[in-house]
Amino acid sequence: MFKEASKFGSDLAAAGKIVLFVGTKRQAQDAIAEEATKCGGFYVNQRWLGGLLTNWVTVQKSVKRLKELDEMATDGRYDLLPKKEVIKLERERKHLEANLAGIKTMSRLPDVVFVIDSNKKSFAVKEARKLGISVV
C-alpha cells in the first residue's frame, strides 16, 4: 500500500496538482509541516477548521487578514498605533498564523487531501468527499 501511495503522490506532483496534507496529532504536526513545505504542498497541522474546504471564500478572507497583519508587522505600521492595540492585533495574528499558516499561499481548493488518522479527522474526509476531492 505504501508503494501505491508513493506512486500516486509522485504522479500528482508530476501533473502539478495541489495537495493538502492534514495531520493534527502531536506526533505528526512537525513532520507534516516540514514535509509539506519540502515538497511545495500545503498543510493543516493545528486543528481542522470546520468548513475549511466547503466555505473556501470565508477562509480566504481570514487568510487575507493574516497577510495584512503580517504586512503591518513588517512595514512599521505597528509603531504608529497605541501599545494596547498592537498587542490585540498581534494576538489576532498569532491565532490566525497557528490555524492558517500552512494554507496561506494556497490560491484554490486542493485536488487531493492526504489525511493522517482519518478516523479522528473524519470532518476533513467528509468535506473533501462532499466537494469531490480525492482523499488518501
Tab-separated table of C-alpha atoms in Angstrom:
chain	number	residue	atom	x	y	z
A	1	MET	CA	0.000	0.000	0.000
A	2	PHE	CA	2.890	2.336	0.765
A	3	LYS	CA	4.314	1.866	-2.746
A	4	GLU	CA	0.911	2.606	-4.277
A	5	ALA	CA	0.515	5.758	-2.199
A	6	SER	CA	4.047	6.855	-3.064
A	7	LYS	CA	3.447	6.355	-6.784
A	8	PHE	CA	0.113	8.172	-6.523
A	9	GLY	CA	1.835	11.095	-4.798
A	10	SER	CA	4.612	11.331	-7.366
A	11	ASP	CA	2.082	11.182	-10.217
A	12	LEU	CA	0.170	14.069	-8.629
A	13	ALA	CA	3.324	16.132	-8.277
A	14	ALA	CA	4.258	15.454	-11.889
A	15	ALA	CA	0.802	16.596	-13.002
A	16	GLY	CA	1.104	19.822	-10.989
A	17	LYS	CA	-1.868	19.105	-8.730
A	18	ILE	CA	-2.426	20.906	-5.419
A	19	VAL	CA	-2.017	18.600	-2.429
A	20	LEU	CA	-3.201	19.360	1.115
A	21	PHE	CA	-1.667	17.362	3.981
A	22	VAL	CA	-3.755	17.083	7.156
A	23	GLY	CA	-2.161	15.789	10.351
A	24	THR	CA	-3.152	17.270	13.680
A	25	LYS	CA	-1.848	14.601	16.049
A	26	ARG	CA	1.003	15.894	18.211
A	27	GLN	CA	3.398	13.286	16.830
A	28	ALA	CA	2.601	14.283	13.241
A	29	GLN	CA	2.399	18.083	13.463
A	30	ASP	CA	6.061	18.912	12.907
A	31	ALA	CA	6.608	16.180	10.333
A	32	ILE	CA	3.568	17.262	8.317
A	33	ALA	CA	4.687	20.909	8.244
A	34	GLU	CA	8.268	20.016	7.334
A	35	GLU	CA	7.480	17.503	4.593
A	36	ALA	CA	4.676	19.565	3.046
A	37	THR	CA	6.994	22.566	2.903
A	38	LYS	CA	9.752	20.449	1.312
A	39	CYS	CA	7.513	19.204	-1.483
A	40	GLY	CA	5.776	22.541	-2.056
A	41	GLY	CA	2.449	21.279	-0.730
A	42	PHE	CA	0.107	22.807	1.786
A	43	TYR	CA	-0.759	21.586	5.249
A	44	VAL	CA	-3.068	21.813	8.238
A	45	ASN	CA	-1.310	20.717	11.415
A	46	GLN	CA	-3.007	22.515	14.312
A	47	ARG	CA	-6.714	21.866	14.079
A	48	TRP	CA	-9.171	21.278	11.289
A	49	LEU	CA	-11.367	24.334	10.948
A	50	GLY	CA	-14.917	23.303	10.106
A	51	GLY	CA	-15.806	24.478	6.621
A	52	LEU	CA	-12.188	24.909	5.575
A	53	LEU	CA	-12.941	23.437	2.150
A	54	THR	CA	-16.698	23.926	1.822
A	55	ASN	CA	-16.552	27.560	2.921
A	56	TRP	CA	-13.425	28.500	0.963
A	57	VAL	CA	-14.433	32.130	0.301
A	58	THR	CA	-14.665	32.912	4.034
A	59	VAL	CA	-11.370	31.128	4.734
A	60	GLN	CA	-9.717	33.245	2.040
A	61	LYS	CA	-10.913	36.383	3.862
A	62	SER	CA	-9.173	35.158	7.016
A	63	VAL	CA	-6.017	34.418	5.026
A	64	LYS	CA	-6.167	37.917	3.554
A	65	ARG	CA	-6.455	39.352	7.077
A	66	LEU	CA	-3.441	37.282	8.177
A	67	LYS	CA	-1.381	38.611	5.268
A	68	GLU	CA	-2.478	42.157	6.101
A	69	LEU	CA	-1.417	41.760	9.749
A	70	ASP	CA	1.926	40.261	8.683
A	71	GLU	CA	2.480	43.217	6.405
A	72	MET	CA	1.607	45.675	9.190
A	73	ALA	CA	4.124	43.989	11.499
A	74	THR	CA	6.941	44.215	8.978
A	75	ASP	CA	6.419	47.661	7.431
A	76	GLY	CA	6.311	49.609	10.697
A	77	ARG	CA	2.613	50.473	10.928
A	78	TYR	CA	2.590	48.961	14.423
A	79	ASP	CA	4.817	51.829	15.572
A	80	LEU	CA	2.056	54.322	14.791
A	81	LEU	CA	-0.552	52.516	16.913
A	82	PRO	CA	-1.080	52.528	20.687
A	83	LYS	CA	0.601	49.692	22.569
A	84	LYS	CA	-2.703	48.111	23.636
A	85	GLU	CA	-3.949	47.942	20.042
A	86	VAL	CA	-0.662	46.429	18.865
A	87	ILE	CA	-0.988	43.688	21.499
A	88	LYS	CA	-4.546	42.972	20.346
A	89	LEU	CA	-3.529	42.814	16.678
A	90	GLU	CA	-0.527	40.630	17.472
A	91	ARG	CA	-2.734	38.195	19.405
A	92	GLU	CA	-5.096	38.014	16.410
A	93	ARG	CA	-2.155	37.475	14.046
A	94	LYS	CA	-0.738	34.620	16.152
A	95	HIS	CA	-4.140	32.915	16.294
A	96	LEU	CA	-4.600	33.154	12.526
A	97	GLU	CA	-0.992	32.067	11.935
A	98	ALA	CA	-1.470	28.936	14.042
A	99	ASN	CA	-4.524	27.817	12.095
A	100	LEU	CA	-3.804	29.093	8.592
A	101	ALA	CA	-0.010	29.138	8.192
A	102	GLY	CA	0.059	26.046	6.001
A	103	ILE	CA	-2.569	27.291	3.566
A	104	LYS	CA	-1.566	30.956	3.463
A	105	THR	CA	-0.417	30.757	-0.165
A	106	MET	CA	-2.958	28.210	-1.432
A	107	SER	CA	-4.868	30.022	-4.171
A	108	ARG	CA	-7.620	27.469	-4.795
A	109	LEU	CA	-9.081	24.265	-3.410
A	110	PRO	CA	-6.733	21.274	-3.396
A	111	ASP	CA	-7.016	18.411	-5.868
A	112	VAL	CA	-6.075	15.807	-3.260
A	113	VAL	CA	-6.164	15.674	0.544
A	114	PHE	CA	-3.746	13.368	2.427
A	115	VAL	CA	-5.171	12.727	5.895
A	116	ILE	CA	-3.164	11.249	8.773
A	117	ASP	CA	-5.515	9.391	11.153
A	118	SER	CA	-8.649	9.606	9.028
A	119	ASN	CA	-10.748	8.213	11.898
A	120	LYS	CA	-10.034	11.236	14.086
A	121	LYS	CA	-10.203	13.737	11.229
A	122	SER	CA	-13.446	12.461	9.757
A	123	PHE	CA	-14.653	16.038	9.192
A	124	ALA	CA	-11.768	16.663	6.804
A	125	VAL	CA	-12.597	13.481	4.909
A	126	LYS	CA	-16.324	14.309	4.751
A	127	GLU	CA	-15.701	17.839	3.497
A	128	ALA	CA	-13.273	16.707	0.824
A	129	ARG	CA	-15.595	13.960	-0.410
A	130	LYS	CA	-18.549	16.356	-0.433
A	131	LEU	CA	-16.638	18.536	-2.918
A	132	GLY	CA	-15.380	15.585	-4.972
A	133	ILE	CA	-11.766	15.963	-3.823
A	134	SER	CA	-9.722	12.759	-3.682
A	135	VAL	CA	-8.825	11.608	-0.161
A	136	VAL	CA	-5.829	9.437	0.640
